[in-house]
RNA sequence: GCCGCAUUAGCUCAGUCGGUAGAGCACAUCAUUCGUAAUGAUGGGGUCGGGGGUUCGAAUCCCUCAUGCGGCACCA
């Protein structure tokens, strides 16, 4: 028997017979480690304790204290335990795949009857029985034909298809939890009892396409979350509750920002409060872009089909466009139009007016462009994914040589906006050439390099997403992290040499010949609608003072203060503060509660004392402490607070 | 678009076996002038998402459409 050398993390090397398992090694090191071991990392690969090791390797034995491998194993074993429970309860159910995901796992089943929420409790109960039974887990390597035959005999075509898609040189592994068998890559725990009984939960049932392909069967997916201890589960569930409290749909109603109704799915009725946020944000972006050398334009909503044919949208994007036909009663000839889903073709029309010189480039053309896209019904989500929205859109017409400088300039603008809005944590992703694309490899080489160089020049690193670019060019995507750690892709910059070509845009170069400009499609916020949703959720409704729809409520304690309150509101409004008086015949407790729930950042309370002393008592949202301030001082300080960050 | 679930007063929700609809908050009126997260009393308010069917009778059962929610797919 050949000898192999296994090197432990502390540098110690041990000699064993080839084919020894990590479990045997653990037991050999110490009997307690042998009992506590759950898996190993062998040459960087997560290894089952039962798998043989055939050659020299580094080895690191894991116990339940090693968080990452322990989570992986617990979640993976739970996927199997759940599948087993489901098949034991409903034997006609077919199992398909069940991977580990962030925070837990899922398993996809094929079963004629839908699972119900009540079924989850039934499945959980059976899973607990399986865990308590402490069934041994065992594994074997099977050859392909045997495995395929096995699943054919069992009438499980999904598994047959899975096996057929696994590359021929990979070993096919079978695992058993007790008598229940599944095809699985592994690794797994030693027995089902190693799964903690109280640190996981089944969460939800959902539909999911087999192999993620919408042309194939719809399976039933059950999601679970799992951790290695009860406390982590609890904090995860608490986090979910917190996220639900911040839901922009809920806060939108509570703060009276907007509503949506079934006559206009995917479109927003902005109420005065919500529209105040919207316009404050738009005014801010307008100032930022103007300062950065953009010109602002505005283009039509309803545009004849011809332009969309020329731009390529008619062929590639028609399913997502609202088509507007004007019938013959109203028009001499029937015309077919579409609501614009994007602004770019219209911007090229403006560029094409008159002759452009290289001296006009780069031309930064911005529009707060209202677009309509017929998004699939299932994609709609509050104000985050809608059918009618406005982008902070702009197209930079420039030469190839200007791409780096313009991209760097844009990144700096975006960085400044995100900083102003309180998002300090954001990243850049560079998506490169996809398989289906136009343009030469040399051109892709050049433009991809330009985007990367621009990031570095602006002082930022980026992550590469190979193959994720648009068919016409690479793009940068800017992803920010919100206050509770969720990521949102907002900003984008796409290089597009295609559209200027299709729509025949040109400029006169120094040599006197006409050349094609390149277009950079870019947005900082993405859409105002979605970005405001993100702002609401990230701040839990407590927006920064300059964006708060109602900045100040002046609340009286006694009616003798009403005139004083009205005077203060008038003074605040004159100073540009969004203030109103609450002189209702209610207790101050009632008023404070109501305005706090509505997330009004500042309440100025007035009783007899304030009237007498020409002061106000200031209560800021989220603070129990109040302070008495002279009237003139509070107005000055509120004006300072209300100044947008770019004007400070 | 697909799978599942939901839709009852302005909001959040209850409504058992199919027998003709209820609570809290909100709103209105009255009383109360009060010092920092809900003062009390009284009152008004519903074609039970739309349409169709079964039934003596439908919020309740069936069909269908719409919208929403959770996923999946989509996001040239």
Short mmCIF file of N, CA, C and O in Angstrom, two decimals, chain A residues 404-523:
data_model
loop_
_atom_site.label_atom_id
_atom_site.label_comp_id
_atom_site.label_asym_id
_atom_site.label_seq_id
_atom_site.Cartn_x
_atom_site.Cartn_y
_atom_site.Cartn_z
N UNK A 404 -12.26 57.42 -21.70
CA UNK A 404 -11.65 57.28 -20.36
C UNK A 404 -11.93 58.51 -19.50
O UNK A 404 -12.42 58.41 -18.38
N UNK A 405 -11.68 59.69 -20.06
CA UNK A 405 -11.85 60.92 -19.28
C UNK A 405 -13.30 61.11 -18.88
O UNK A 405 -13.61 61.50 -17.75
N UNK A 406 -14.22 60.82 -19.83
CA UNK A 406 -15.65 61.00 -19.52
C UNK A 406 -16.12 60.00 -18.47
O UNK A 406 -16.94 60.31 -17.61
N UNK A 407 -15.63 58.79 -18.57
CA UNK A 407 -16.00 57.76 -17.60
C UNK A 407 -15.49 58.14 -16.21
O UNK A 407 -16.21 58.05 -15.21
N UNK A 408 -14.25 58.61 -16.17
CA UNK A 408 -13.67 59.01 -14.89
C UNK A 408 -14.46 60.17 -14.29
O UNK A 408 -14.78 60.17 -13.10
N UNK A 409 -14.84 61.13 -15.14
CA UNK A 409 -15.62 62.28 -14.69
C UNK A 409 -16.97 61.81 -14.13
O UNK A 409 -17.43 62.28 -13.09
N UNK A 410 -17.57 60.85 -14.83
CA UNK A 410 -18.86 60.33 -14.37
C UNK A 410 -18.73 59.62 -13.02
O UNK A 410 -19.56 59.81 -12.13
N UNK A 411 -17.70 58.82 -12.89
CA UNK A 411 -17.53 58.08 -11.62
C UNK A 411 -17.39 59.07 -10.46
O UNK A 411 -17.94 58.87 -9.38
N UNK A 412 -16.68 60.17 -10.72
CA UNK A 412 -16.51 61.17 -9.65
C UNK A 412 -17.83 61.85 -9.31
O UNK A 412 -18.11 62.12 -8.15
N UNK A 413 -18.63 62.12 -10.34
CA UNK A 413 -19.96 62.70 -10.09
C UNK A 413 -20.79 61.74 -9.25
O UNK A 413 -21.41 62.12 -8.25
N UNK A 414 -20.78 60.47 -9.66
CA UNK A 414 -21.58 59.46 -8.95
C UNK A 414 -21.10 59.32 -7.51
O UNK A 414 -21.92 59.27 -6.58
N UNK A 415 -19.80 59.32 -7.31
CA UNK A 415 -19.25 59.17 -5.96
C UNK A 415 -19.71 60.34 -5.09
O UNK A 415 -20.08 60.16 -3.92
N UNK A 416 -19.72 61.52 -5.67
CA UNK A 416 -20.12 62.70 -4.92
C UNK A 416 -21.61 62.66 -4.56
O UNK A 416 -22.01 62.97 -3.44
N UNK A 417 -22.45 62.19 -5.51
CA UNK A 417 -23.88 62.08 -5.24
C UNK A 417 -24.14 61.04 -4.15
O UNK A 417 -24.89 61.29 -3.20
N UNK A 418 -23.52 59.87 -4.29
CA UNK A 418 -23.76 58.81 -3.30
C UNK A 418 -23.32 59.27 -1.91
O UNK A 418 -23.99 58.98 -0.91
N UNK A 419 -22.19 59.99 -1.86
CA UNK A 419 -21.71 60.50 -0.57
C UNK A 419 -22.72 61.49 0.01
O UNK A 419 -23.07 61.43 1.19
N UNK A 420 -23.22 62.40 -0.84
CA UNK A 420 -24.20 63.38 -0.38
C UNK A 420 -25.45 62.70 0.16
O UNK A 420 -26.10 63.19 1.09
N UNK A 421 -25.82 61.57 -0.45
CA UNK A 421 -27.05 60.90 -0.06
C UNK A 421 -26.83 59.87 1.05
O UNK A 421 -27.74 59.14 1.43
N UNK A 422 -25.59 59.80 1.54
CA UNK A 422 -25.31 58.97 2.70
C UNK A 422 -24.96 57.53 2.38
O UNK A 422 -24.96 56.68 3.26
N UNK A 423 -24.66 57.26 1.11
CA UNK A 423 -24.24 55.89 0.75
C UNK A 423 -22.74 55.89 0.52
O UNK A 423 -22.25 56.21 -0.55
N UNK A 424 -22.01 55.50 1.57
CA UNK A 424 -20.56 55.53 1.48
C UNK A 424 -20.00 54.21 0.98
O UNK A 424 -18.84 54.11 0.62
N UNK A 425 -20.86 53.21 1.01
CA UNK A 425 -20.40 51.86 0.71
C UNK A 425 -20.96 51.43 -0.64
O UNK A 425 -22.13 51.08 -0.73
N UNK A 426 -20.15 51.50 -1.68
CA UNK A 426 -20.62 51.07 -3.00
C UNK A 426 -19.47 50.50 -3.81
O UNK A 426 -18.30 50.75 -3.51
N UNK A 427 -19.82 49.69 -4.80
CA UNK A 427 -18.79 49.00 -5.58
C UNK A 427 -19.08 49.13 -7.07
O UNK A 427 -20.20 49.45 -7.46
N UNK A 428 -18.05 48.87 -7.85
CA UNK A 428 -18.18 48.92 -9.32
C UNK A 428 -18.01 47.51 -9.88
O UNK A 428 -17.13 46.77 -9.45
N UNK A 429 -18.86 47.17 -10.83
CA UNK A 429 -18.70 45.91 -11.57
C UNK A 429 -18.52 46.26 -13.05
O UNK A 429 -19.24 47.09 -13.59
N UNK A 430 -17.55 45.60 -13.66
CA UNK A 430 -17.29 45.80 -15.09
C UNK A 430 -17.76 44.56 -15.84
O UNK A 430 -17.22 43.47 -15.65
N UNK A 431 -18.81 44.74 -16.66
CA UNK A 431 -19.34 43.62 -17.44
C UNK A 431 -18.72 43.63 -18.82
O UNK A 431 -18.81 44.64 -19.53
N UNK A 432 -18.14 42.52 -19.19
CA UNK A 432 -17.40 42.47 -20.45
C UNK A 432 -18.17 41.71 -21.53
O UNK A 432 -19.28 41.25 -21.29
N UNK A 433 -17.56 41.56 -22.69
CA UNK A 433 -18.22 41.07 -23.91
C UNK A 433 -19.00 39.78 -23.70
O UNK A 433 -18.48 38.80 -23.17
N UNK A 434 -20.26 39.76 -24.13
CA UNK A 434 -21.04 38.53 -24.08
C UNK A 434 -20.78 37.69 -25.33
O UNK A 434 -20.13 38.17 -26.27
N UNK A 435 -21.28 36.48 -25.34
CA UNK A 435 -21.04 35.61 -26.50
C UNK A 435 -21.69 36.18 -27.75
O UNK A 435 -21.09 36.22 -28.81
N UNK A 436 -22.97 36.59 -27.61
CA UNK A 436 -23.65 37.19 -28.76
C UNK A 436 -23.38 38.67 -28.75
O UNK A 436 -23.84 39.38 -27.86
N UNK A 437 -22.59 39.14 -29.72
CA UNK A 437 -22.21 40.55 -29.71
C UNK A 437 -21.91 41.03 -31.11
O UNK A 437 -21.79 40.24 -32.04
N UNK A 438 -21.85 42.36 -31.24
CA UNK A 438 -21.42 42.92 -32.49
C UNK A 438 -20.10 43.66 -32.25
O UNK A 438 -19.74 43.93 -31.10
N UNK A 439 -19.40 44.00 -33.32
CA UNK A 439 -18.15 44.74 -33.17
C UNK A 439 -16.94 43.80 -33.12
O UNK A 439 -17.07 42.63 -32.76
N UNK A 440 -15.81 44.35 -33.47
CA UNK A 440 -14.59 43.54 -33.56
C UNK A 440 -14.01 43.30 -32.17
O UNK A 440 -14.24 44.07 -31.24
N UNK A 441 -13.21 42.23 -32.06
CA UNK A 441 -12.55 41.94 -30.79
C UNK A 441 -11.60 43.06 -30.39
O UNK A 441 -11.46 43.38 -29.21
N UNK A 442 -10.96 43.67 -31.40
CA UNK A 442 -10.03 44.76 -31.11
C UNK A 442 -10.77 45.92 -30.45
O UNK A 442 -10.29 46.52 -29.49
N UNK A 443 -11.95 46.21 -30.97
CA UNK A 443 -12.74 47.30 -30.41
C UNK A 443 -13.17 46.98 -28.98
O UNK A 443 -13.11 47.83 -28.09
N UNK A 444 -13.59 45.73 -28.74
CA UNK A 444 -13.96 45.33 -27.37
C UNK A 444 -12.76 45.42 -26.44
O UNK A 444 -12.89 45.92 -25.32
N UNK A 445 -11.61 44.95 -26.92
CA UNK A 445 -10.39 45.03 -26.11
C UNK A 445 -10.17 46.46 -25.65
O UNK A 445 -9.91 46.72 -24.47
N UNK A 446 -10.29 47.37 -26.61
CA UNK A 446 -9.95 48.76 -26.35
C UNK A 446 -10.94 49.38 -25.35
O UNK A 446 -10.56 50.03 -24.37
N UNK A 447 -12.24 49.14 -25.59
CA UNK A 447 -13.24 49.81 -24.76
C UNK A 447 -13.28 49.21 -23.35
O UNK A 447 -13.42 49.92 -22.36
N UNK A 448 -13.17 47.88 -23.26
CA UNK A 448 -13.14 47.25 -21.93
C UNK A 448 -11.98 47.80 -21.11
O UNK A 448 -12.12 48.13 -19.93
N UNK A 449 -10.82 47.91 -21.78
CA UNK A 449 -9.64 48.43 -21.08
C UNK A 449 -9.88 49.88 -20.66
O UNK A 449 -9.49 50.28 -19.56
N UNK A 450 -10.55 50.65 -21.53
CA UNK A 450 -10.80 52.06 -21.21
C UNK A 450 -11.63 52.19 -19.94
O UNK A 450 -11.33 53.01 -19.06
N UNK A 451 -12.69 51.35 -19.82
CA UNK A 451 -13.54 51.43 -18.62
C UNK A 451 -12.74 51.07 -17.37
O UNK A 451 -12.86 51.72 -16.33
N UNK A 452 -11.95 50.01 -17.48
CA UNK A 452 -11.14 49.60 -16.34
C UNK A 452 -10.15 50.69 -15.95
O UNK A 452 -10.00 51.01 -14.76
N UNK A 453 -9.50 51.28 -16.95
CA UNK A 453 -8.52 52.34 -16.68
C UNK A 453 -9.19 53.55 -16.03
O UNK A 453 -8.61 54.18 -15.14
N UNK A 454 -10.40 53.85 -16.49
CA UNK A 454 -11.11 55.00 -15.93
C UNK A 454 -11.41 54.78 -14.45
O UNK A 454 -11.29 55.70 -13.63
N UNK A 455 -11.82 53.56 -14.10
CA UNK A 455 -12.07 53.25 -12.69
C UNK A 455 -10.82 53.50 -11.86
O UNK A 455 -10.87 54.14 -10.81
N UNK A 456 -9.69 52.97 -12.37
CA UNK A 456 -8.44 53.11 -11.62
C UNK A 456 -8.05 54.58 -11.52
O UNK A 456 -7.60 55.04 -10.48
N UNK A 457 -8.23 55.31 -12.62
CA UNK A 457 -7.87 56.73 -12.62
C UNK A 457 -8.70 57.49 -11.60
O UNK A 457 -8.22 58.44 -10.97
N UNK A 458 -9.97 57.07 -11.43
CA UNK A 458 -10.83 57.74 -10.45
C UNK A 458 -10.53 57.24 -9.04
O UNK A 458 -11.06 57.78 -8.06
N UNK A 459 -9.70 56.20 -8.94
CA UNK A 459 -9.29 55.71 -7.63
C UNK A 459 -10.18 54.60 -7.08
O UNK A 459 -10.26 54.40 -5.87
N UNK A 460 -10.84 53.87 -7.96
CA UNK A 460 -11.73 52.80 -7.49
C UNK A 460 -11.36 51.47 -8.12
O UNK A 460 -10.92 51.41 -9.28
N UNK A 461 -11.54 50.42 -7.36
CA UNK A 461 -11.35 49.06 -7.85
C UNK A 461 -12.65 48.58 -8.46
O UNK A 461 -13.69 49.17 -8.22
N UNK A 462 -12.59 47.50 -9.22
CA UNK A 462 -13.83 46.97 -9.77
C UNK A 462 -13.79 45.45 -9.81
O UNK A 462 -12.73 44.84 -9.79
N UNK A 463 -14.98 44.88 -9.86
CA UNK A 463 -15.12 43.43 -9.98
C UNK A 463 -15.47 43.13 -11.43
O UNK A 463 -16.25 43.86 -12.04
N UNK A 464 -14.91 42.07 -11.96
CA UNK A 464 -15.13 41.73 -13.36
C UNK A 464 -16.32 40.78 -13.48
O UNK A 464 -16.41 39.79 -12.74
N UNK A 465 -17.24 41.07 -14.38
CA UNK A 465 -18.33 40.14 -14.68
C UNK A 465 -18.20 39.72 -16.14
O UNK A 465 -18.79 40.34 -17.03
N UNK A 466 -17.44 38.67 -16.39
CA UNK A 466 -17.19 38.28 -17.78
C UNK A 466 -18.49 37.85 -18.46
O UNK A 466 -19.31 37.16 -17.87
N UNK A 467 -18.69 38.34 -19.69
CA UNK A 467 -19.83 37.90 -20.48
C UNK A 467 -21.13 38.58 -20.15
O UNK A 467 -22.15 38.27 -20.74
N UNK A 468 -21.11 39.54 -19.22
CA UNK A 468 -22.37 40.16 -18.78
C UNK A 468 -22.66 41.49 -19.48
O UNK A 468 -23.65 42.14 -19.18
N UNK A 469 -21.80 41.90 -20.39
CA UNK A 469 -22.00 43.17 -21.07
C UNK A 469 -23.19 43.12 -22.02
O UNK A 469 -23.74 42.05 -22.29
N UNK A 470 -23.61 44.31 -22.52
CA UNK A 470 -24.66 44.36 -23.53
C UNK A 470 -24.08 43.89 -24.86
O UNK A 470 -22.85 43.85 -25.02
N UNK A 471 -24.95 43.56 -25.82
CA UNK A 471 -24.43 43.02 -27.08
C UNK A 471 -23.58 44.05 -27.83
O UNK A 471 -22.73 43.70 -28.62
N UNK A 472 -23.80 45.34 -27.53
CA UNK A 472 -23.10 46.37 -28.29
C UNK A 472 -21.87 46.92 -27.57
O UNK A 472 -21.07 47.61 -28.17
N UNK A 473 -21.77 46.67 -26.26
CA UNK A 473 -20.62 47.23 -25.57
C UNK A 473 -20.58 46.86 -24.10
O UNK A 473 -21.57 46.39 -23.55
N UNK A 474 -19.42 47.07 -23.48
CA UNK A 474 -19.27 46.75 -22.05
C UNK A 474 -19.95 47.80 -21.19
O UNK A 474 -20.30 48.88 -21.67
N UNK A 475 -20.14 47.48 -19.91
CA UNK A 475 -20.76 48.47 -19.04
C UNK A 475 -20.19 48.40 -17.63
O UNK A 475 -19.65 47.38 -17.21
N UNK A 476 -20.31 49.54 -16.95
CA UNK A 476 -20.00 49.58 -15.53
C UNK A 476 -21.33 49.61 -14.78
O UNK A 476 -22.27 50.30 -15.20
N UNK A 477 -21.40 48.86 -13.70
CA UNK A 477 -22.58 48.93 -12.85
C UNK A 477 -22.13 49.31 -11.45
O UNK A 477 -21.13 48.82 -10.95
N UNK A 478 -22.92 50.18 -10.83
CA UNK A 478 -22.56 50.72 -9.52
C UNK A 478 -23.58 50.22 -8.50
O UNK A 478 -24.78 50.49 -8.64
N UNK A 479 -23.10 49.47 -7.52
CA UNK A 479 -23.98 48.83 -6.56
C UNK A 479 -23.73 49.42 -5.19
O UNK A 479 -22.60 49.38 -4.69
N UNK A 480 -24.78 49.96 -4.57
CA UNK A 480 -24.58 50.52 -3.24
C UNK A 480 -25.18 49.60 -2.18
O UNK A 480 -26.06 48.78 -2.47
N UNK A 481 -24.67 49.73 -0.96
CA UNK A 481 -25.16 48.94 0.16
C UNK A 481 -25.96 49.86 1.07
O UNK A 481 -25.48 50.92 1.43
N UNK A 482 -27.18 49.44 1.42
CA UNK A 482 -28.00 50.33 2.25
C UNK A 482 -27.76 50.11 3.74
O UNK A 482 -26.88 49.33 4.13
N UNK A 483 -28.54 50.81 4.54
CA UNK A 483 -28.29 50.83 5.99
C UNK A 483 -28.43 49.46 6.64
O UNK A 483 -27.88 49.22 7.71
N UNK A 484 -29.18 48.54 6.02
CA UNK A 484 -29.29 47.22 6.64
C UNK A 484 -28.59 46.17 5.79
O UNK A 484 -28.90 44.99 5.83
N UNK A 485 -27.60 46.63 5.01
CA UNK A 485 -26.69 45.69 4.35
C UNK A 485 -27.18 45.11 3.04
O UNK A 485 -26.54 44.21 2.49
N UNK A 486 -28.31 45.60 2.54
CA UNK A 486 -28.76 45.06 1.26
C UNK A 486 -28.12 45.82 0.11
O UNK A 486 -27.83 47.00 0.23
N UNK A 487 -27.91 45.12 -1.00
CA UNK A 487 -27.24 45.73 -2.14
C UNK A 487 -28.24 46.09 -3.21
O UNK A 487 -29.21 45.37 -3.45
N UNK A 488 -28.00 47.26 -3.82
CA UNK A 488 -28.87 47.74 -4.90
C UNK A 488 -28.01 48.24 -6.03
O UNK A 488 -27.15 49.09 -5.83
N UNK A 489 -28.28 47.71 -7.23
CA UNK A 489 -27.57 48.23 -8.39
C UNK A 489 -28.32 49.45 -8.88
O UNK A 489 -29.50 49.37 -9.23
N UNK A 490 -27.67 50.60 -8.86
CA UNK A 490 -28.35 51.85 -9.23
C UNK A 490 -27.69 52.49 -10.43
O UNK A 490 -28.29 52.60 -11.49
N UNK A 491 -26.46 52.93 -10.27
CA UNK A 491 -25.80 53.63 -11.36
C UNK A 491 -25.34 52.68 -12.45
O UNK A 491 -25.15 51.48 -12.23
N UNK A 492 -25.19 53.23 -13.64
CA UNK A 492 -24.70 52.42 -14.75
C UNK A 492 -24.02 53.33 -15.76
O UNK A 492 -24.33 54.53 -15.84
N UNK A 493 -23.08 52.76 -16.49
CA UNK A 493 -22.48 53.47 -17.62
C UNK A 493 -22.22 52.44 -18.70
O UNK A 493 -21.55 51.43 -18.46
N UNK A 494 -22.82 52.65 -19.87
CA UNK A 494 -22.66 51.69 -20.96
C UNK A 494 -22.07 52.37 -22.18
O UNK A 494 -22.52 53.44 -22.57
N UNK A 495 -21.10 51.71 -22.77
CA UNK A 495 -20.49 52.24 -23.97
C UNK A 495 -21.25 51.69 -25.18
O UNK A 495 -21.45 50.49 -25.29
N UNK A 496 -21.69 52.59 -26.05
CA UNK A 496 -22.53 52.15 -27.17
C UNK A 496 -22.09 52.79 -28.49
O UNK A 496 -22.42 53.94 -28.78
N UNK A 497 -21.35 52.05 -29.31
CA UNK A 497 -21.01 52.55 -30.64
C UNK A 497 -22.10 52.21 -31.66
O UNK A 497 -22.06 52.66 -32.80
N UNK A 498 -23.08 51.40 -31.22
CA UNK A 498 -24.06 50.83 -32.15
C UNK A 498 -25.15 51.83 -32.54
O UNK A 498 -25.45 52.02 -33.72
N UNK A 499 -25.76 52.45 -31.52
CA UNK A 499 -26.91 53.31 -31.80
C UNK A 499 -26.55 54.52 -32.67
O UNK A 499 -27.31 54.86 -33.59
N UNK A 500 -25.42 55.19 -32.42
CA UNK A 500 -25.06 56.30 -33.32
C UNK A 500 -24.97 55.82 -34.76
O UNK A 500 -25.31 56.56 -35.69
N UNK A 501 -24.53 54.58 -34.93
CA UNK A 501 -24.42 54.02 -36.27
C UNK A 501 -25.81 53.79 -36.87
O UNK A 501 -26.09 54.19 -38.00
N UNK A 502 -26.67 53.16 -36.09
CA UNK A 502 -28.02 52.86 -36.61
C UNK A 502 -28.79 54.12 -36.93
O UNK A 502 -29.61 54.15 -37.85
N UNK A 503 -28.59 55.16 -36.12
CA UNK A 503 -29.37 56.38 -36.30
C UNK A 503 -28.56 57.46 -37.01
O UNK A 503 -28.94 58.63 -37.03
N UNK A 504 -27.42 57.05 -37.54
CA UNK A 504 -26.62 57.90 -38.43
C UNK A 504 -26.20 59.21 -37.77
O UNK A 504 -26.38 60.29 -38.33
N UNK A 505 -25.65 59.10 -36.56
CA UNK A 505 -25.11 60.29 -35.90
C UNK A 505 -23.67 60.48 -36.37
O UNK A 505 -22.94 59.51 -36.54
N UNK A 506 -23.29 61.73 -36.57
CA UNK A 506 -21.91 61.96 -36.99
C UNK A 506 -21.46 63.35 -36.56
O UNK A 506 -22.28 64.20 -36.23
N UNK A 507 -20.15 63.52 -36.58
CA UNK A 507 -19.58 64.85 -36.32
C UNK A 507 -18.46 65.04 -37.33
O UNK A 507 -17.92 64.08 -37.88
N UNK A 508 -18.12 66.31 -37.55
CA UNK A 508 -17.04 66.61 -38.48
C UNK A 508 -15.73 66.69 -37.69
O UNK A 508 -15.62 67.44 -36.73
N UNK A 509 -14.81 65.83 -38.07
CA UNK A 509 -13.53 65.73 -37.37
C UNK A 509 -12.57 66.79 -37.88
O UNK A 509 -12.85 67.46 -38.87
N UNK A 510 -11.42 66.96 -37.20
CA UNK A 510 -10.45 67.99 -37.65
C UNK A 510 -10.05 67.79 -39.10
O UNK A 510 -9.73 68.75 -39.79
N UNK A 511 -10.08 66.53 -39.58
CA UNK A 511 -9.68 66.29 -40.97
C UNK A 511 -10.76 66.68 -41.97
O UNK A 511 -10.60 66.53 -43.17
N UNK A 512 -11.91 67.15 -41.47
CA UNK A 512 -12.98 67.57 -42.36
C UNK A 512 -13.94 66.46 -42.75
O UNK A 512 -14.98 66.71 -43.34
N UNK A 513 -13.61 65.20 -42.36
CA UNK A 513 -14.50 64.07 -42.67
C UNK A 513 -15.51 63.86 -41.55
O UNK A 513 -15.27 64.25 -40.41
N UNK A 514 -16.62 63.18 -41.91
CA UNK A 514 -17.60 62.84 -40.90
C UNK A 514 -17.20 61.54 -40.18
O UNK A 514 -16.78 60.58 -40.82
N UNK A 515 -17.33 61.56 -38.88
CA UNK A 515 -17.03 60.37 -38.08
C UNK A 515 -18.20 60.06 -37.17
O UNK A 515 -18.99 60.94 -36.86
N UNK A 516 -18.26 58.81 -36.73
CA UNK A 516 -19.29 58.40 -35.77
C UNK A 516 -18.85 58.74 -34.35
O UNK A 516 -17.73 58.35 -33.97
N UNK A 517 -19.69 59.37 -33.57
CA UNK A 517 -19.37 59.48 -32.15
C UNK A 517 -19.72 58.17 -31.44
O UNK A 517 -20.44 57.34 -31.99
N UNK A 518 -19.20 58.01 -30.24
CA UNK A 518 -19.61 56.93 -29.35
C UNK A 518 -20.60 57.53 -28.36
O UNK A 518 -20.50 58.71 -28.02
N UNK A 519 -21.60 56.73 -27.94
CA UNK A 519 -22.53 57.20 -26.91
C UNK A 519 -22.23 56.50 -25.60
O UNK A 519 -22.04 55.29 -25.59
N UNK A 520 -22.19 57.26 -24.52
CA UNK A 520 -22.15 56.62 -23.20
C UNK A 520 -23.53 56.83 -22.57
O UNK A 520 -23.93 57.95 -22.31
N UNK A 521 -24.25 55.72 -22.39
CA UNK A 521 -25.52 55.80 -21.65
C UNK A 521 -25.15 55.78 -20.19
O UNK A 521 -24.40 54.90 -19.77
N UNK A 522 -25.69 56.70 -19.40
CA UNK A 522 -25.31 56.69 -17.99
C UNK A 522 -26.42 57.22 -17.10
O UNK A 522 -27.22 58.08 -17.51
N UNK A 523 -26.50 56.68 -15.90
CA UNK A 523 -27.44 57.16 -14.90
C UNK A 523 -26.78 57.00 -13.54
O UNK A 523 -26.01 56.06 -13.33
#
